[in-house]
Short mmCIF file of C-alpha atoms (C1' of nucleotides) in Angstrom, two decimals:
data_model
loop_
_atom_site.label_atom_id
_atom_site.label_comp_id
_atom_site.label_asym_id
_atom_site.label_seq_id
_atom_site.Cartn_x
_atom_site.Cartn_y
_atom_site.Cartn_z
CA UNK A 1 9.60 14.59 -14.55
CA UNK A 2 6.84 13.26 -12.42
CA UNK A 3 8.91 11.76 -9.78
CA UNK A 4 12.47 11.31 -11.19
CA UNK A 5 14.34 12.35 -8.04
CA UNK A 6 12.76 10.33 -5.31
CA UNK A 7 14.46 9.83 -1.98
CA UNK A 8 16.60 6.82 -1.34
CA UNK A 9 14.01 5.60 1.40
CA UNK A 10 11.30 5.60 -1.58
CA UNK A 11 13.47 3.98 -3.93
CA UNK A 12 14.29 1.08 -1.50
CA UNK A 13 10.63 0.96 -0.46
CA UNK A 14 9.72 0.35 -4.00
CA UNK A 15 12.29 -2.12 -4.57
CA UNK A 16 11.26 -4.12 -1.42
CA UNK A 17 7.69 -3.95 -2.23
CA UNK A 18 8.38 -5.38 -5.79
CA UNK A 19 10.49 -8.07 -4.30
CA UNK A 20 7.88 -8.94 -1.95
CA UNK A 21 5.10 -8.95 -4.65
CA UNK A 22 7.13 -10.77 -7.12
CA UNK A 23 7.87 -13.36 -4.97
CA UNK A 24 11.84 -12.74 -4.58
CA UNK A 25 11.02 -12.42 -1.00
CA UNK A 26 8.66 -14.83 0.45
CA UNK A 27 6.33 -14.25 3.53
CA UNK A 28 8.31 -15.19 6.67
CA UNK A 29 11.59 -14.54 5.41
CA UNK A 30 13.94 -12.14 7.38
CA UNK A 31 15.03 -8.81 6.31
CA UNK A 32 18.49 -7.35 7.51
CA UNK A 33 18.51 -3.41 7.53
CA UNK A 34 22.07 -3.43 7.65
CA UNK A 35 22.62 -5.88 4.58
CA UNK A 36 20.04 -3.77 2.68
CA UNK A 37 22.04 -0.81 3.59
CA UNK A 38 25.03 -2.05 2.28
CA UNK A 39 23.18 -3.33 -0.88
CA UNK A 40 21.90 0.07 -1.65
CA UNK A 41 24.62 1.95 -0.44
CA UNK A 42 22.71 3.88 2.11
CA UNK A 43 22.73 4.02 5.99
CA UNK A 44 20.01 2.67 8.32
CA UNK A 45 17.92 5.26 8.64
CA UNK A 46 16.25 5.36 4.94
CA UNK A 47 16.33 1.70 5.19
CA UNK A 48 14.27 1.75 8.52
CA UNK A 49 12.06 4.34 6.91
CA UNK A 50 11.28 2.30 4.04
CA UNK A 51 10.61 -0.83 6.28
CA UNK A 52 7.93 1.40 8.41
CA UNK A 53 6.41 2.36 5.20
CA UNK A 54 6.05 -1.38 4.29
CA UNK A 55 4.94 -2.29 7.65
CA UNK A 56 2.07 0.34 7.31
CA UNK A 57 1.14 -1.28 3.88
CA UNK A 58 1.06 -4.66 5.74
CA UNK A 59 3.58 -6.09 3.58
CA UNK A 60 6.10 -6.60 6.45
CA UNK A 61 6.13 -6.91 10.16
CA UNK A 62 8.70 -5.73 12.74
CA UNK A 63 8.85 -7.76 16.12
CA UNK A 64 10.79 -5.52 18.67
CA UNK A 65 14.17 -6.97 19.62
CA UNK A 66 13.51 -10.13 17.36
CA UNK A 67 13.62 -9.18 13.62
CA UNK A 68 11.98 -7.67 10.96
CA UNK A 69 10.10 -10.26 8.64
CA UNK A 70 8.05 -10.43 5.32
CA UNK A 71 4.56 -10.38 6.72
CA UNK A 72 2.99 -13.57 7.05
CA UNK A 73 -0.82 -13.36 6.65
CA UNK A 74 -2.74 -16.05 8.75
CA UNK A 75 -5.19 -18.29 6.69
CA UNK A 76 -8.19 -16.89 8.44
CA UNK A 77 -7.35 -13.19 7.67
CA UNK A 78 -6.47 -14.07 4.21
CA UNK A 79 -9.98 -15.44 3.85
CA UNK A 80 -11.09 -12.11 5.33
CA UNK A 81 -9.16 -10.22 3.03
CA UNK A 82 -10.41 -12.08 -0.11
CA UNK A 83 -14.14 -11.35 1.20
CA UNK A 84 -13.35 -7.74 1.31
CA UNK A 85 -11.59 -7.78 -2.17
CA UNK A 86 -14.54 -9.38 -3.81
CA UNK A 87 -16.68 -6.71 -2.54
CA UNK A 88 -14.40 -3.82 -3.54
CA UNK A 89 -14.19 -5.19 -7.24
CA UNK A 90 -18.06 -5.68 -7.03
CA UNK A 91 -18.34 -2.23 -6.23
CA UNK A 92 -16.14 -1.09 -8.77
CA UNK A 93 -18.12 -2.68 -11.41
CA UNK A 94 -21.32 -1.63 -10.14
CA UNK A 95 -20.03 1.88 -10.42
CA UNK A 96 -18.45 1.24 -13.58
CA UNK A 97 -21.56 0.15 -15.37
CA UNK A 98 -23.17 3.41 -14.50
CA UNK A 99 -20.24 5.66 -15.11
CA UNK A 100 -17.97 4.17 -17.69
CA UNK A 101 -16.91 6.51 -20.62
CA UNK A 102 -16.61 5.46 -24.34
CA UNK A 103 -13.00 5.72 -24.06
CA UNK A 104 -12.86 3.46 -20.99
CA UNK A 105 -15.13 0.94 -22.60
CA UNK A 106 -12.96 0.69 -25.57
CA UNK A 107 -10.24 0.02 -23.25
CA UNK A 108 -11.93 -2.55 -21.40
CA UNK A 109 -12.85 -4.35 -24.67
CA UNK A 110 -9.34 -4.42 -25.70
CA UNK A 111 -8.13 -5.65 -22.42
CA UNK A 112 -10.89 -8.54 -23.01
CA UNK A 113 -9.43 -9.11 -26.42
CA UNK A 114 -5.98 -9.36 -25.08
CA UNK A 115 -7.21 -11.91 -22.48
CA UNK A 116 -8.82 -13.98 -25.19
CA UNK A 117 -5.72 -13.97 -27.22
CA UNK A 118 -3.59 -15.08 -24.34
CA UNK A 119 -6.07 -17.87 -23.41
CA UNK A 120 -6.09 -18.99 -27.12
CA UNK A 121 -2.48 -19.20 -27.04
CA UNK A 122 -2.51 -20.69 -23.71
CA UNK A 123 0.06 -18.32 -22.34
CA UNK A 124 -0.68 -18.33 -18.60
CA UNK A 125 1.76 -15.70 -17.92
CA UNK A 126 0.30 -13.23 -20.72
CA UNK A 127 -3.29 -14.01 -19.27
CA UNK A 128 -2.28 -13.13 -15.87
CA UNK A 129 -0.61 -10.02 -16.88
CA UNK A 130 -3.59 -9.08 -19.12
CA UNK A 131 -6.17 -10.21 -16.56
CA UNK A 132 -4.58 -7.54 -14.08
CA UNK A 133 -5.06 -4.89 -16.90
CA UNK A 134 -8.75 -5.95 -17.16
CA UNK A 135 -9.49 -5.71 -13.73
CA UNK A 136 -7.43 -2.26 -13.40
CA UNK A 137 -9.64 -0.86 -16.24
CA UNK A 138 -12.92 -1.62 -14.31
CA UNK A 139 -11.14 0.10 -11.20
CA UNK A 140 -10.59 3.21 -13.28
CA UNK A 141 -14.09 3.07 -14.81
CA UNK A 142 -15.53 3.22 -11.42
CA UNK A 143 -14.54 6.92 -11.33
CA UNK A 144 -13.92 6.68 -7.91
CA UNK A 145 -10.17 7.01 -7.62
CA UNK A 146 -10.09 6.44 -3.73
CA UNK A 147 -11.93 3.18 -4.35
CA UNK A 148 -9.65 2.29 -7.24
CA UNK A 149 -6.60 3.05 -5.12
CA UNK A 150 -7.68 0.84 -2.16
CA UNK A 151 -8.53 -1.95 -4.53
CA UNK A 152 -5.09 -1.82 -6.29
CA UNK A 153 -3.39 -1.79 -2.61
CA UNK A 154 -5.43 -4.69 -1.39
CA UNK A 155 -4.73 -6.72 -4.39
CA UNK A 156 -1.17 -5.97 -4.11
CA UNK A 157 -1.00 -7.02 -0.67
CA UNK A 158 -2.55 -10.27 -1.90
CA UNK A 159 -0.50 -10.99 -4.82
CA UNK A 160 2.17 -12.88 -2.82
CA UNK A 161 -0.61 -15.58 -2.12
CA UNK A 162 -2.36 -15.60 -5.25
CA UNK A 163 0.74 -16.78 -6.79
CA UNK A 164 0.34 -20.17 -5.01
CA UNK A 165 -2.80 -20.84 -7.27
CA UNK A 166 -1.10 -23.01 -9.95
CA UNK A 167 -4.19 -24.02 -11.74
CA UNK A 168 -4.18 -20.94 -13.68
CA UNK A 169 -4.46 -22.82 -16.82
CA UNK A 170 -7.66 -24.86 -15.62
CA UNK A 171 -9.02 -21.48 -14.73
CA UNK A 172 -8.42 -19.60 -17.60
CA UNK A 173 -11.45 -20.65 -19.79
CA UNK A 174 -14.08 -20.04 -16.93
CA UNK A 175 -12.33 -16.84 -16.08
CA UNK A 176 -12.58 -15.54 -19.59
CA UNK A 177 -16.21 -16.45 -19.76
CA UNK A 178 -16.80 -14.58 -16.73
CA UNK A 179 -15.13 -11.60 -18.04
CA UNK A 180 -17.24 -11.61 -21.05
CA UNK A 181 -20.50 -11.51 -18.72
CA UNK A 182 -18.92 -8.62 -16.87
CA UNK A 183 -18.07 -6.58 -19.80
CA UNK A 184 -21.55 -7.45 -21.37
CA UNK A 185 -23.24 -6.27 -18.13
CA UNK A 186 -21.19 -3.05 -18.03
CA UNK A 187 -21.95 -2.53 -21.61
CA UNK A 188 -25.79 -2.38 -20.94
CA UNK A 189 -25.28 -0.45 -17.59
CA UNK A 190 -26.86 -3.27 -15.58
CA UNK A 191 -24.95 -2.44 -12.25
CA UNK A 192 -26.06 -4.98 -10.05
CA UNK A 193 -25.48 -7.90 -12.51
CA UNK A 194 -21.98 -6.44 -12.94
CA UNK A 195 -21.62 -6.36 -9.32
CA UNK A 196 -22.92 -9.65 -8.57
CA UNK A 197 -20.73 -11.33 -11.46
CA UNK A 198 -17.58 -9.62 -10.42
CA UNK A 199 -17.85 -10.57 -6.76
CA UNK A 200 -18.32 -14.27 -7.46
CA UNK A 201 -15.46 -13.88 -10.23
CA UNK A 202 -13.11 -13.09 -7.23
CA UNK A 203 -14.58 -15.32 -5.01
CA UNK A 204 -14.58 -18.49 -7.13
CA UNK A 205 -10.93 -18.59 -6.90
CA UNK A 206 -11.12 -18.91 -3.16
CA UNK A 207 -13.51 -21.72 -3.94
CA UNK A 208 -10.99 -24.19 -4.32
CA UNK A 209 -9.98 -23.65 -0.77
CA UNK A 210 -8.78 -26.98 -0.23
CA UNK A 211 -6.14 -26.66 -2.84
CA UNK A 212 -5.41 -23.04 -1.98
CA UNK A 213 -5.14 -23.54 2.08
CA UNK A 214 -2.99 -26.77 1.62
CA UNK A 215 -0.79 -24.37 -0.49
CA UNK A 216 -0.54 -21.65 2.03
CA UNK A 217 0.09 -24.25 4.88
CA UNK A 218 3.01 -25.71 2.82
CA UNK A 219 4.35 -22.30 2.67
CA UNK A 220 3.84 -21.48 6.22
CA UNK A 221 5.78 -24.74 7.16
CA UNK A 222 8.68 -23.93 4.98
CA UNK A 223 8.91 -20.30 5.99
CA UNK A 224 8.61 -21.28 9.63
CA UNK A 225 12.02 -23.14 9.32
CA UNK A 226 13.44 -20.30 8.00
CA UNK A 227 12.77 -17.26 9.88
CA UNK A 228 11.62 -18.11 13.50
CA UNK A 229 14.18 -19.64 16.30
CA UNK A 230 11.01 -21.58 17.45
CA UNK A 231 7.29 -21.82 16.93
CA UNK A 232 6.34 -18.11 16.54
CA UNK A 233 3.25 -16.93 18.13
CA UNK A 234 0.62 -16.61 15.39
CA UNK A 235 0.09 -13.06 14.71
CA UNK B 1 0.46 -5.11 29.66
CA UNK B 2 -0.59 -5.27 26.20
CA UNK B 3 0.88 -2.12 25.10
CA UNK B 4 2.15 -0.18 28.24
CA UNK B 5 5.59 0.12 26.98
CA UNK B 6 5.16 1.72 23.96
CA UNK B 7 7.84 3.69 21.88
CA UNK B 8 7.91 7.43 21.96
CA UNK B 9 7.12 7.23 18.47
CA UNK B 10 4.15 5.31 18.87
CA UNK B 11 2.92 7.70 21.59
CA UNK B 12 3.35 10.63 19.67
CA UNK B 13 1.60 9.17 16.71
CA UNK B 14 -1.35 8.42 18.96
CA UNK B 15 -1.53 11.69 20.32
CA UNK B 16 -1.32 13.51 17.05
CA UNK B 17 -3.75 11.23 15.54
CA UNK B 18 -6.19 11.95 18.53
CA UNK B 19 -5.43 15.70 18.04
CA UNK B 20 -6.48 15.46 14.49
CA UNK B 21 -9.51 13.23 14.71
CA UNK B 22 -10.67 15.46 17.61
CA UNK B 23 -10.52 18.74 15.93
CA UNK B 24 -7.74 20.26 18.01
CA UNK B 25 -5.54 20.32 14.68
CA UNK B 26 -7.66 21.17 11.61
CA UNK B 27 -6.97 20.25 8.09
CA UNK B 28 -4.25 22.39 6.58
CA UNK B 29 -2.82 23.19 9.75
CA UNK B 30 1.01 23.34 9.77
CA UNK B 31 3.06 20.71 11.86
CA UNK B 32 6.18 21.70 13.08
CA UNK B 33 8.65 18.57 13.95
CA UNK B 34 11.15 20.73 16.13
CA UNK B 35 8.25 22.12 18.16
CA UNK B 36 6.56 18.77 18.93
CA UNK B 37 10.09 17.49 19.69
CA UNK B 38 10.13 20.09 22.52
CA UNK B 39 6.70 19.49 23.54
CA UNK B 40 7.29 15.66 24.06
CA UNK B 41 10.88 15.98 25.13
CA UNK B 42 12.11 13.80 22.10
CA UNK B 43 14.31 14.37 19.30
CA UNK B 44 13.29 14.97 15.71
CA UNK B 45 13.82 11.28 14.75
CA UNK B 46 10.84 9.55 16.78
CA UNK B 47 8.79 12.93 15.62
CA UNK B 48 9.58 12.08 12.04
CA UNK B 49 8.61 8.59 12.45
CA UNK B 50 5.24 9.42 13.96
CA UNK B 51 4.57 11.67 11.06
CA UNK B 52 5.40 9.12 8.82
CA UNK B 53 2.98 6.66 9.86
CA UNK B 54 0.29 9.48 9.90
CA UNK B 55 1.31 9.87 6.26
CA UNK B 56 0.81 6.29 5.35
CA UNK B 57 -2.66 6.57 7.27
CA UNK B 58 -3.62 9.53 5.07
CA UNK B 59 -4.16 12.03 7.97
CA UNK B 60 -0.91 13.86 7.35
CA UNK B 61 1.00 15.08 4.21
CA UNK B 62 4.55 16.27 3.78
CA UNK B 63 5.36 18.22 0.91
CA UNK B 64 9.56 18.40 0.69
CA UNK B 65 11.03 21.64 1.21
CA UNK B 66 7.59 23.18 2.13
CA UNK B 67 6.41 21.53 5.41
CA UNK B 68 4.03 19.01 6.79
CA UNK B 69 0.47 19.82 7.13
CA UNK B 70 -2.76 17.98 8.55
CA UNK B 71 -4.19 16.33 5.34
CA UNK B 72 -6.65 18.44 3.56
CA UNK B 73 -8.82 16.24 1.60
CA UNK B 74 -10.57 17.71 -1.68
CA UNK B 75 -14.31 17.61 -1.88
CA UNK B 76 -14.21 15.23 -4.70
CA UNK B 77 -12.06 12.64 -3.09
CA UNK B 78 -14.18 13.38 0.14
CA UNK B 79 -17.31 12.20 -1.60
CA UNK B 80 -15.44 9.24 -3.08
CA UNK B 81 -14.44 8.26 0.22
CA UNK B 82 -17.99 8.45 1.97
CA UNK B 83 -19.16 6.44 -1.14
CA UNK B 84 -16.61 3.58 0.10
CA UNK B 85 -17.58 4.16 3.47
CA UNK B 86 -21.26 3.32 2.79
CA UNK B 87 -20.19 0.04 1.03
CA UNK B 88 -18.08 -1.06 3.76
CA UNK B 89 -20.75 -0.35 6.42
CA UNK B 90 -23.29 -2.24 4.09
CA UNK B 91 -20.99 -5.19 3.88
CA UNK B 92 -20.60 -5.39 7.71
CA UNK B 93 -24.32 -5.26 7.92
CA UNK B 94 -24.82 -7.90 5.60
CA UNK B 95 -22.17 -10.27 7.16
CA UNK B 96 -23.42 -9.40 10.83
CA UNK B 97 -27.05 -10.39 9.65
CA UNK B 98 -25.80 -13.96 8.71
CA UNK B 99 -22.97 -14.32 11.40
CA UNK B 100 -23.87 -12.52 14.55
CA UNK B 101 -23.83 -14.48 18.02
CA UNK B 102 -26.23 -13.88 20.64
CA UNK B 103 -23.65 -11.75 22.97
CA UNK B 104 -23.04 -9.63 20.16
CA UNK B 105 -26.78 -9.14 19.25
CA UNK B 106 -27.23 -8.32 22.91
CA UNK B 107 -24.59 -5.68 22.74
CA UNK B 108 -26.13 -4.42 19.78
CA UNK B 109 -29.46 -4.04 21.46
CA UNK B 110 -27.74 -2.19 24.16
CA UNK B 111 -26.14 0.15 22.08
CA UNK B 112 -29.57 0.92 20.16
CA UNK B 113 -31.07 1.46 23.85
CA UNK B 114 -28.21 4.04 24.72
CA UNK B 115 -28.87 5.75 21.43
CA UNK B 116 -32.30 5.93 22.19
CA UNK B 117 -31.81 7.29 25.60
CA UNK B 118 -29.30 10.00 24.13
CA UNK B 119 -31.94 11.05 21.85
CA UNK B 120 -34.63 11.22 24.23
CA UNK B 121 -32.32 13.42 26.43
CA UNK B 122 -31.56 15.45 23.34
CA UNK B 123 -27.93 15.06 24.37
CA UNK B 124 -26.24 15.27 21.11
CA UNK B 125 -22.69 14.47 22.26
CA UNK B 126 -23.92 11.62 23.88
CA UNK B 127 -25.61 10.55 20.98
CA UNK B 128 -22.58 10.95 18.75
CA UNK B 129 -20.75 8.69 20.94
CA UNK B 130 -23.33 5.97 21.38
CA UNK B 131 -23.78 5.93 17.57
CA UNK B 132 -20.25 5.22 17.09
CA UNK B 133 -20.43 2.28 19.52
CA UNK B 134 -23.42 1.12 17.66
CA UNK B 135 -21.67 0.90 14.25
CA UNK B 136 -18.59 -0.57 16.14
CA UNK B 137 -20.87 -3.50 17.08
CA UNK B 138 -21.89 -4.20 13.45
CA UNK B 139 -18.30 -4.04 12.44
CA UNK B 140 -17.31 -6.72 15.22
CA UNK B 141 -20.47 -8.77 14.21
CA UNK B 142 -19.46 -9.12 10.72
CA UNK B 143 -16.80 -11.56 11.98
CA UNK B 144 -14.38 -10.17 9.43
CA UNK B 145 -11.60 -8.69 11.42
CA UNK B 146 -10.04 -7.27 8.50
CA UNK B 147 -12.93 -5.40 7.25
CA UNK B 148 -13.70 -4.26 10.77
CA UNK B 149 -10.22 -2.69 10.78
CA UNK B 150 -10.60 -1.23 7.38
CA UNK B 151 -13.94 0.51 8.35
CA UNK B 152 -12.50 1.88 11.62
CA UNK B 153 -9.76 3.25 9.84
CA UNK B 154 -11.64 4.93 6.90
CA UNK B 155 -14.02 6.10 9.57
CA UNK B 156 -11.39 7.88 11.64
CA UNK B 157 -9.84 9.58 8.38
CA UNK B 158 -13.28 11.00 7.86
CA UNK B 159 -14.06 11.92 11.36
CA UNK B 160 -12.47 15.57 11.07
CA UNK B 161 -14.71 16.31 8.42
CA UNK B 162 -17.97 14.75 9.87
CA UNK B 163 -17.45 17.21 12.63
CA UNK B 164 -18.69 19.84 10.21
CA UNK B 165 -22.43 18.56 10.00
CA UNK B 166 -23.63 20.83 12.42
CA UNK B 167 -27.25 19.43 12.25
CA UNK B 168 -26.87 16.37 14.27
CA UNK B 169 -29.76 17.30 16.40
CA UNK B 170 -32.17 17.36 13.43
CA UNK B 171 -30.62 13.97 12.29
CA UNK B 172 -31.04 12.13 15.43
CA UNK B 173 -34.53 11.11 15.04
CA UNK B 174 -34.17 10.16 11.43
CA UNK B 175 -30.93 8.13 12.27
CA UNK B 176 -32.53 6.65 15.11
CA UNK B 177 -35.48 5.11 13.07
CA UNK B 178 -32.93 3.96 10.55
CA UNK B 179 -30.89 2.25 13.67
CA UNK B 180 -34.05 0.49 14.57
CA UNK B 181 -34.63 -0.86 11.19
CA UNK B 182 -31.02 -2.22 10.79
CA UNK B 183 -31.17 -3.92 14.18
CA UNK B 184 -34.56 -5.47 12.81
CA UNK B 185 -32.82 -6.61 9.68
CA UNK B 186 -29.97 -8.24 11.31
CA UNK B 187 -32.15 -9.99 14.02
CA UNK B 188 -34.12 -11.60 11.30
CA UNK B 189 -31.01 -12.44 9.36
CA UNK B 190 -32.21 -10.33 6.28
CA UNK B 191 -28.74 -9.79 4.95
CA UNK B 192 -29.65 -7.85 1.87
CA UNK B 193 -32.16 -5.62 3.70
CA UNK B 194 -29.41 -4.79 6.33
CA UNK B 195 -26.91 -3.92 3.94
CA UNK B 196 -29.34 -1.57 1.83
CA UNK B 197 -30.35 0.11 5.04
CA UNK B 198 -26.93 0.56 6.33
CA UNK B 199 -25.58 1.88 3.02
CA UNK B 200 -28.37 4.29 2.60
CA UNK B 201 -27.98 5.44 6.50
CA UNK B 202 -24.50 6.37 5.85
CA UNK B 203 -25.06 7.98 2.48
CA UNK B 204 -27.84 10.15 3.73
CA UNK B 205 -25.57 12.27 5.55
CA UNK B 206 -23.99 13.10 2.35
CA UNK B 207 -27.44 13.79 1.20
CA UNK B 208 -27.14 17.42 2.35
CA UNK B 209 -24.16 18.04 0.21
CA UNK B 210 -25.13 21.69 -0.23
CA UNK B 211 -24.49 22.24 3.40
CA UNK B 212 -21.64 19.90 3.87
CA UNK B 213 -19.84 21.09 0.72
CA UNK B 214 -20.37 24.43 1.83
CA UNK B 215 -18.99 23.87 5.08
CA UNK B 216 -15.86 22.15 3.57
CA UNK B 217 -15.24 24.94 1.40
CA UNK B 218 -15.60 27.30 4.21
CA UNK B 219 -12.75 25.41 6.01
CA UNK B 220 -10.87 25.15 2.77
CA UNK B 221 -10.96 28.87 2.50
CA UNK B 222 -9.87 29.83 6.17
CA UNK B 223 -7.08 27.04 6.12
CA UNK B 224 -5.81 28.30 2.85
CA UNK B 225 -5.03 31.58 4.43
CA UNK B 226 -3.31 29.85 7.27
CA UNK B 227 -0.70 27.63 5.62
CA UNK B 228 -0.28 28.86 2.00
CA UNK B 229 2.73 30.65 0.90
CA UNK B 230 0.85 33.70 0.49
CA UNK B 231 0.28 34.70 4.18
CA UNK B 232 3.94 35.64 5.73
CA UNK B 233 2.83 38.44 7.93
CA UNK B 234 2.60 36.09 10.76
CA UNK B 235 5.29 33.28 10.71
"C1'" DA C 1 10.99 50.19 -13.05
"C1'" DG C 2 10.76 45.46 -14.10
"C1'" DG C 3 12.74 41.34 -14.49
"C1'" DT C 4 16.36 37.86 -13.65
"C1'" DC C 5 20.12 35.92 -11.30
"C1'" DT C 6 22.01 34.97 -6.83
"C1'" DA C 7 22.47 34.16 -2.14
"C1'" DT C 8 20.18 33.15 2.07
"C1'" DT C 9 17.10 30.34 4.82
"C1'" DG C 10 14.54 26.93 6.49
"C1'" DA C 11 12.83 22.91 5.65
"C1'" DT C 12 13.49 17.70 4.61
"C1'" DG C 13 16.80 13.91 4.01
"C1'" DT C 14 20.66 11.15 5.54
"C1'" DA C 15 24.61 9.39 7.94
"C1'" DT C 16 26.37 8.01 12.56
"C1'" DA C 17 26.91 7.07 17.17
"C1'" DC C 18 24.73 5.77 21.46
"C1'" DA C 19 21.14 3.93 24.51
"C1'" DT C 20 17.93 0.29 25.53
"C1'" DC C 21 16.16 -3.97 26.11
"C1'" DA C 22 14.62 -8.92 25.31
"C1'" DG C 23 16.52 -13.44 23.95
"C1'" DC C 24 20.05 -16.66 24.41
"C1'" DT C 25 24.09 -18.81 26.25
"C1'" DC C 26 26.86 -20.16 29.30
"C1'" DG C 27 28.36 -21.18 33.89
"C1'" DC C 28 27.03 -21.74 38.80
"C1'" DC C 29 24.68 -23.59 42.30
"C1'" DT C 30 21.69 -27.20 44.52
"C1'" DA D 1 22.56 -33.88 36.00
"C1'" DG D 2 19.07 -30.66 35.82
"C1'" DG D 3 17.24 -26.10 36.83
"C1'" DC D 4 18.15 -21.30 37.65
"C1'" DG D 5 20.40 -17.00 37.21
"C1'" DA D 6 23.48 -13.51 35.62
"C1'" DG D 7 26.02 -11.57 31.31
"C1'" DC D 8 26.50 -11.19 26.55
"C1'" DT D 9 24.63 -10.34 22.22
"C1'" DG D 10 22.27 -8.52 18.59
"C1'" DA D 11 18.45 -6.08 17.61
"C1'" DT D 12 15.41 -1.99 17.40
"C1'" DG D 13 14.70 2.76 19.11
"C1'" DT D 14 16.93 7.40 19.98
"C1'" DA D 15 19.66 11.48 19.97
"C1'" DT D 16 22.63 14.47 17.23
"C1'" DA D 17 25.14 16.50 13.47
"C1'" DC D 18 25.53 17.10 8.89
"C1'" DA D 19 23.98 17.37 3.62
"C1'" DT D 20 20.68 18.77 0.26
"C1'" DC D 21 17.62 21.16 -2.04
"C1'" DA D 22 13.76 24.31 -3.00
"C1'" DA D 23 11.27 28.51 -2.13
"C1'" DT D 24 12.19 33.10 -1.15
"C1'" DA D 25 13.99 37.69 -0.69
"C1'" DG D 26 17.10 40.86 -2.05
"C1'" DA D 27 20.21 43.08 -5.09
"C1'" DC D 28 22.00 43.98 -9.57
"C1'" DC D 29 21.38 44.59 -14.51
"C1'" DT D 30 18.87 46.11 -18.55
#
DNA sequence: AGGTCTATTGATGTATACATCAGCTCGCCT
DNA sequence: AGGCGAGCTGATGTATACATCAATAGACCT
């Protein structure tokens, strides 16, 4: 009963958001309001509304008289966003180390255990999912709902690009070790250590920037061919 | 020519945003779309659009079938937001200490000088304004545009409540001393010190939480009388 | 008299038609 | 043939009318 009767615009927004985050719509791809309206059997008004909300979220961009596209984030801004993401995660860890409850600590240990199981099984998809749960536990344990919300939002916004890092398997071992260190720090209430470890944990993924940037550029190239009539002025 | 020809919705959004931030519209106050439409000579569509953008910014809340109101942030969430604000400011300071350019450093010193002048003159309004410039310099000097944007946005969102702190005059002296420490830390590239000082600089305002919370509660009370269903004597 | 059911009201949500304007194309002029 | 300009096209932006639904207030029943 929480939100069963949401408006068409909200449902459409969620659907599009999910499509973008899960890669069914790739950055740079065009969005046709009329086609979406037909697909969901609604008029242009709620479609437009949904799109505007996504624009506000930074997931899509609309160029007047040119069209609406799934947002393409430049490499420079992507780096900036990862930098902020690392800070937010670190802050969550620092606060969690001071404020975590017994229940939350149990949930965190459980999440860690699931990560270990997934890593042992070599199941990268499962690890990816459990890794999210693990981090989300820390967000919640920060006991700062606003911070948690911001962290989740930024994470979602980065998700379409995180997908590009294919070497999850190679990272699983190291990631898991870091997770253990993070849990240990939080258990012992060592706020600064938890913050530092988490911050690096997030930034390490950006360490292989050579591979990462290459992936992004590749995406840029293919996407450019799709949406833009010609070279798009980089936004 | 960058944005001279903005849409009606954009202009209206900016106008409302300015009204809210500058206190002409107080939290909890009602917004009547039709009245706004008449005032700006536009139909309900762009009004609705502007309101939705403000909702996305967190400045306005809309309850279905009840009305749209200027967002009222609960005390608990307000504290959470200040906590995050302090972290963002601290991060800006840390990065600025490493990355600031000569021009930016000059601008920062200039802003500090203006703050000193305003403090010496006892002009609280001027100090308020120059204080903003000072902090904005640090945002820019972080060389992380995304971070700077987030910091500015959150600051705006907090602005209607910051106004409640009446004791700016008493704070001017201490604030100025902290500003000097911050500039010194950035000049010498002491990132951690700059971060720490800035973080505390922001949090100190929340130190007088007794007064602050009292002010918020007072606002809450008066605003509740305005918008709530109870009051039907004046429609 | 008190409670409940129902009709009204007023708000948001949606559909549709129109206006506007930039980019593209095609054709004209040089 | 090449550059340039006017018209066309298709996109977003806006206006208006209608639908929907919850909160409210009134009247009816108990």
